[in-house]
Amino acid sequence: MRAFNIISPDEGLRGALQSKIDNLTKPKGSLGMLEELALQVGMIQQSLEPELKNPQHILFGADHGILEEGVSCTPKEVTWQQMGHFLKGGAGISFLCAQHGFKLNVVDSGVDFDFPAGCGIIDAKIRKGTRNFLKEPAMTMEELELAIERGAEQVDKVYSQGCNIVSFGEMGAGNTSPSSMWMSFIGGIPLKECVGAGSGVVGAGLQHKVDVLMAAAANYENAQGTEFSKSFGKGESAGSGYLSGGKRDYVLEIMRWFGGYEMVMAVGGMLRAAELKMTILVDGFIMTNCMLAARELYPAVTDYAIYGHCGDESGHRRVLDVLGAKPILHLGLRLGEGSGAICAYPIVVSAVNMINQMDCFTGASVTKYF
């Protein structure tokens, strides 16, 4: 398994950054979250004059075996259809990237489709979709390791192009189901509280989704043996539970058993971005659960994370709370693709412009009035 060297930003600069922000021509704290964001980006870059350079968005796409169980109202073919649609400029993430100056990188992590060579989609395919985690692990450990590596490689590419702020998105019919499993088993939240409508499953369909995921959790428990079952109860909640081989190994096991290739690649990308001291924009329910997994592997990764929004997918607020995250926006979004992260980017720009372009009281010859 690839190791990452992720170190929290040096605290030595914090006082000078805070002093600069506090002495801009405004009452102390009056620009609220802009001040918090400016401090965070300054700490990440270890600079009193932080810059945002060449923002890029990496969108990973893959299919999921659990879709066979009717947990989503989205047909599987929508995954490959949307992957091509992103590049044509007519999708949600397409106009947002164009509006806010992001280069869009679309990556095939494991789509059940053969994209033609030269179509513009980056080929990082592990397999044509994961296995059905109701019946068996979604992927092998070797596949998980490869997905982490390939996610990190995509960040290396954008970093080599001068990017220092990156966002991640996903496409994969049914991928709120594996995200709910990660949220429960890694975040320690009862599974029923983690399962939401996804792309629009309601009523009896939503109950069926809950039943399938509860059965998958129980099957996983049974596969681990009696000691595991005693630790976890009846599959409704996981948390710190049974950590055979240590917490790290447990988290990796949950990731491979229930995850998607696009999700694991996003985790690898987040870890590599933090290692490179890049600012990470975190999107909605699925990407927030990827950050949760990343944090359990390398806690310092969250020092580099800015949370774009709190979406309307059931459970997103809960997992944000587990992370101690303060999202920038709440717009009722649940599209995915990275849309909420990109929508939040102008706020981060405003924070950086604030610290760089506002005068201090002394320089502006304004009496400090507080």
XYZ file of C-alpha atoms in Angstrom:
370
model
C 0.000 0.000 0.000
C 1.350 3.391 -0.961
C 2.378 5.547 1.979
C 1.789 9.304 2.030
C 3.782 11.867 3.975
C 1.068 14.293 5.076
C 2.140 16.924 7.579
C -0.046 19.604 9.137
C 0.945 23.162 8.170
C 3.633 24.764 10.336
C 1.882 26.702 13.105
C 4.676 29.273 13.238
C 2.979 31.522 10.676
C -0.495 31.497 12.246
C 0.054 34.528 14.473
C 1.343 36.729 11.647
C -1.502 35.681 9.355
C -4.121 36.351 12.008
C -2.566 39.725 12.793
C -2.646 40.722 9.125
C -6.311 39.713 8.830
C -7.241 41.450 12.079
C -5.602 44.714 10.983
C -7.326 45.055 7.621
C -9.650 48.078 7.396
C -12.688 46.436 8.972
C -13.886 45.553 12.438
C -12.153 42.409 13.673
C -14.060 39.327 12.528
C -16.557 41.329 10.468
C -15.886 39.375 7.272
C -16.701 36.144 9.052
C -15.940 33.017 7.085
C -13.833 34.914 4.566
C -11.373 35.541 7.373
C -11.362 31.868 8.364
C -10.779 30.775 4.774
C -8.006 33.304 4.219
C -6.269 32.048 7.342
C -6.597 28.423 6.234
C -5.298 29.007 2.701
C -2.464 31.144 4.057
C -1.520 28.373 6.456
C -1.656 25.733 3.714
C 0.604 27.799 1.470
C 2.685 29.142 4.377
C 2.344 32.630 2.965
C 1.037 36.032 4.030
C 0.095 36.551 0.373
C -1.552 33.280 -0.730
C -2.487 32.712 -4.375
C -4.922 30.400 -6.118
C -3.336 29.021 -9.269
C -4.769 27.057 -12.181
C -7.780 25.491 -10.414
C -8.626 22.034 -11.732
C -11.473 19.597 -11.188
C -10.943 15.825 -11.330
C -14.110 13.808 -11.898
C -13.840 10.051 -11.402
C -16.497 7.747 -12.869
C -17.266 4.072 -12.235
C -20.073 1.541 -12.061
C -21.277 -0.427 -9.031
C -22.307 -4.057 -8.690
C -24.828 -3.219 -5.954
C -26.955 -1.562 -8.648
C -28.110 -5.099 -9.519
C -30.210 -5.000 -6.334
C -32.434 -2.110 -7.431
C -31.048 0.450 -4.981
C -31.200 3.315 -7.473
C -33.666 4.618 -10.012
C -30.768 5.569 -12.308
C -30.044 2.987 -15.045
C -26.434 1.832 -15.269
C -25.959 3.186 -18.797
C -26.352 6.716 -17.468
C -22.829 6.474 -16.027
C -21.083 6.135 -19.394
C -23.529 8.464 -21.112
C -22.858 11.228 -18.604
C -19.095 10.724 -18.789
C -19.200 11.672 -22.454
C -21.724 14.422 -21.768
C -19.364 16.143 -19.311
C -16.837 16.757 -22.051
C -19.418 18.161 -24.467
C -20.053 21.092 -22.122
C -23.755 20.591 -21.448
C -23.705 18.957 -18.004
C -24.032 20.655 -14.637
C -20.365 20.355 -13.773
C -19.417 21.470 -17.280
C -20.969 24.934 -17.110
C -19.763 25.443 -13.546
C -16.161 24.618 -14.443
C -16.373 26.918 -17.462
C -17.915 29.723 -15.408
C -15.303 29.596 -12.663
C -12.214 28.870 -14.733
C -11.626 25.230 -13.784
C -10.058 22.748 -16.157
C -12.271 19.633 -16.134
C -10.506 16.258 -16.107
C -12.849 13.284 -16.629
C -11.375 9.950 -15.508
C -12.711 6.464 -16.236
C -12.034 4.631 -12.968
C -14.197 1.610 -13.689
C -17.076 2.293 -16.064
C -18.780 -0.701 -17.692
C -18.213 0.672 -21.174
C -15.410 0.879 -23.728
C -14.751 4.541 -24.438
C -13.149 5.152 -27.828
C -9.505 6.177 -27.851
C -9.006 9.903 -28.190
C -12.453 10.842 -26.847
C -10.950 12.986 -24.104
C -11.759 10.682 -21.184
C -8.679 9.664 -19.199
C -8.317 5.888 -19.058
C -7.546 4.724 -15.503
C -10.023 1.822 -15.541
C -9.523 -0.843 -12.882
C -12.369 -3.098 -13.949
C -15.771 -2.726 -15.591
C -17.575 -1.975 -12.361
C -17.260 -3.317 -8.840
C -18.723 -6.594 -7.656
C -22.042 -6.735 -5.813
C -21.194 -6.098 -2.149
C -24.423 -7.740 -1.000
C -22.810 -11.031 -2.022
C -19.035 -10.473 -1.924
C -16.431 -7.725 -1.504
C -16.767 -4.951 -4.085
C -13.069 -5.171 -4.959
C -9.883 -6.999 -4.103
C -7.200 -5.401 -1.952
C -4.959 -5.305 -5.014
C -7.614 -3.340 -6.896
C -8.015 -0.947 -3.971
C -4.265 -0.313 -3.858
C -4.224 0.313 -7.611
C -7.152 2.721 -7.347
C -5.398 4.722 -4.614
C -2.274 4.894 -6.771
C -4.160 5.971 -9.893
C -6.061 8.634 -7.982
C -2.772 10.028 -6.722
C -1.388 9.999 -10.268
C -4.203 12.237 -11.491
C -3.288 14.807 -8.852
C 0.365 14.598 -9.862
C -0.700 15.534 -13.401
C -2.625 18.654 -12.410
C 0.057 19.683 -9.909
C 2.663 19.497 -12.685
C 0.520 22.011 -14.603
C 0.798 24.572 -11.796
C -2.469 23.759 -10.017
C -2.501 24.476 -6.276
C -6.245 24.140 -5.611
C -8.102 21.016 -6.713
C -11.642 19.738 -6.408
C -12.962 16.226 -6.876
C -16.227 14.901 -8.249
C -17.794 11.574 -9.109
C -20.163 9.847 -11.487
C -21.566 6.394 -10.848
C -25.164 5.207 -10.811
C -25.918 3.868 -7.332
C -22.900 5.341 -5.580
C -24.811 6.803 -2.630
C -25.166 3.189 -1.442
C -21.443 2.498 -0.957
C -21.096 5.987 0.494
C -23.744 5.169 3.105
C -21.853 2.011 4.032
C -18.604 3.935 4.498
C -20.411 6.553 6.549
C -21.833 3.953 8.910
C -18.860 1.649 9.303
C -16.170 4.334 9.370
C -18.148 7.183 10.909
C -19.983 5.170 13.554
C -23.457 6.309 12.514
C -26.446 3.929 12.443
C -26.860 2.740 8.873
C -30.532 3.685 8.668
C -29.531 7.306 9.290
C -27.000 7.182 6.447
C -29.305 6.086 3.641
C -31.037 8.714 1.527
C -32.899 9.200 -1.716
C -29.826 9.413 -3.948
C -31.075 10.272 -7.423
C -34.706 10.102 -6.304
C -35.536 6.822 -4.560
C -38.547 7.381 -2.273
C -41.279 5.443 -0.478
C -41.114 1.679 -0.939
C -38.032 2.098 -3.114
C -36.169 3.837 -0.311
C -37.182 1.138 2.170
C -35.911 -1.494 -0.267
C -32.592 0.354 -0.468
C -32.341 0.378 3.330
C -33.177 -3.346 3.482
C -30.528 -4.237 0.905
C -27.832 -2.243 2.665
C -28.768 -3.629 6.075
C -28.527 -7.130 4.622
C -25.133 -6.309 3.110
C -23.905 -5.061 6.492
C -25.146 -8.239 8.188
C -23.495 -10.416 5.538
C -20.222 -8.609 6.105
C -20.520 -9.126 9.855
C -21.189 -12.811 9.422
C -18.164 -13.137 7.163
C -15.964 -11.730 9.937
C -17.033 -14.203 12.596
C -18.504 -14.100 16.090
C -16.057 -11.623 17.635
C -16.835 -9.081 14.939
C -20.580 -9.498 15.466
C -20.265 -8.934 19.197
C -18.351 -5.725 18.556
C -20.718 -4.295 15.964
C -24.148 -5.413 17.093
C -26.530 -6.085 14.222
C -24.948 -4.069 11.449
C -26.813 -0.876 12.239
C -23.688 0.965 13.303
C -20.001 0.356 13.035
C -17.699 3.049 14.317
C -14.467 2.009 15.949
C -15.701 -1.585 16.505
C -13.488 -4.545 15.696
C -10.133 -3.338 14.337
C -8.308 -6.526 13.457
C -4.799 -5.535 12.432
C -5.322 -1.952 13.547
C -7.598 0.893 12.632
C -5.858 1.561 9.319
C -6.362 -2.015 8.139
C -9.989 -1.913 9.239
C -10.685 1.255 7.238
C -9.016 -0.196 4.149
C -11.111 -3.339 4.535
C -14.340 -1.318 4.709
C -13.244 0.699 1.679
C -12.594 -2.381 -0.429
C -15.638 -4.346 0.724
C -18.193 -1.617 0.075
C -16.484 1.042 -2.034
C -16.445 2.135 -5.643
C -13.371 2.562 -7.798
C -14.170 6.240 -8.294
C -14.454 6.718 -4.533
C -11.150 5.017 -3.760
C -9.424 7.021 -6.488
C -10.814 10.188 -4.932
C -9.347 9.137 -1.571
C -5.970 8.590 -3.230
C -6.267 11.968 -4.918
C -7.124 13.742 -1.684
C -4.195 12.155 0.138
C -1.739 13.072 -2.603
C -3.082 16.631 -2.804
C -2.543 17.066 0.936
C 0.926 15.596 0.634
C 1.681 18.218 -2.038
C 0.212 20.933 0.231
C -2.599 21.775 -2.177
C -5.955 23.213 -1.113
C -8.725 20.617 -1.527
C -12.321 21.605 -2.266
C -14.661 18.904 -0.949
C -18.033 18.394 -2.620
C -21.169 16.665 -1.367
C -22.250 13.427 0.283
C -20.034 11.044 -1.647
C -16.877 13.147 -1.672
C -17.347 14.045 2.006
C -17.384 10.346 2.823
C -14.214 9.976 0.780
C -12.640 12.685 2.949
C -13.874 10.794 6.016
C -12.034 7.669 4.838
C -8.952 9.729 3.971
C -8.963 11.290 7.443
C -9.112 7.910 9.143
C -6.003 6.882 7.208
C -4.137 10.213 7.574
C -5.750 12.642 10.050
C -3.746 15.673 8.842
C -5.452 15.540 5.419
C -8.350 17.628 6.763
C -6.036 20.592 7.368
C -6.046 21.008 3.584
C -9.801 20.552 3.102
C -12.384 23.252 2.459
C -15.968 21.951 2.444
C -17.975 23.503 -0.360
C -21.518 22.907 0.805
C -24.003 20.951 2.853
C -26.270 19.147 0.443
C -29.793 17.763 0.732
C -28.808 14.087 0.565
C -29.854 12.445 3.822
C -26.826 11.980 6.013
C -24.587 14.662 4.527
C -25.015 16.946 7.528
C -24.226 14.028 9.831
C -20.955 13.119 8.156
C -19.917 16.786 8.048
C -20.487 16.876 11.802
C -18.329 13.778 12.287
C -15.550 15.595 10.434
C -16.085 18.791 12.417
C -16.535 20.513 9.064
C -17.997 23.950 8.429
C -19.401 24.041 4.873
C -19.490 27.309 2.951
C -22.867 26.978 1.208
C -26.255 25.365 1.719
C -28.084 25.569 -1.593
C -30.156 22.383 -1.515
C -27.788 20.669 -3.954
C -27.605 16.896 -4.417
C -26.332 16.566 -7.972
C -22.829 15.411 -7.136
C -20.212 15.642 -9.894
C -18.373 18.199 -7.730
C -20.977 20.880 -8.369
C -21.132 22.201 -4.801
C -17.355 22.461 -4.525
C -17.122 24.531 -7.701
C -20.045 26.752 -6.619
C -18.138 27.562 -3.429
C -14.903 28.462 -5.182
C -15.706 32.193 -5.685
C -16.051 32.528 -1.910
C -12.537 31.160 -1.501
C -11.346 33.621 -4.156
C -12.958 36.445 -2.191
C -11.138 35.316 0.948
C -7.774 35.351 -0.823
C -8.532 38.718 -2.450
C -9.442 40.087 0.961
C -6.096 39.301 2.525
C -4.152 40.498 -0.522
C -6.106 43.555 -1.675
C -7.570 45.197 1.422
C -5.494 47.911 3.081
C -4.363 47.743 6.652
C -5.281 50.638 8.965
C -1.772 52.062 8.971
C -1.343 51.920 5.216
C -4.718 53.504 4.552
C -4.289 56.218 7.173
C -7.559 55.163 8.777
C -7.965 55.303 12.530
C -8.317 51.862 13.990
C -11.757 52.126 15.555
C -12.095 48.961 17.593
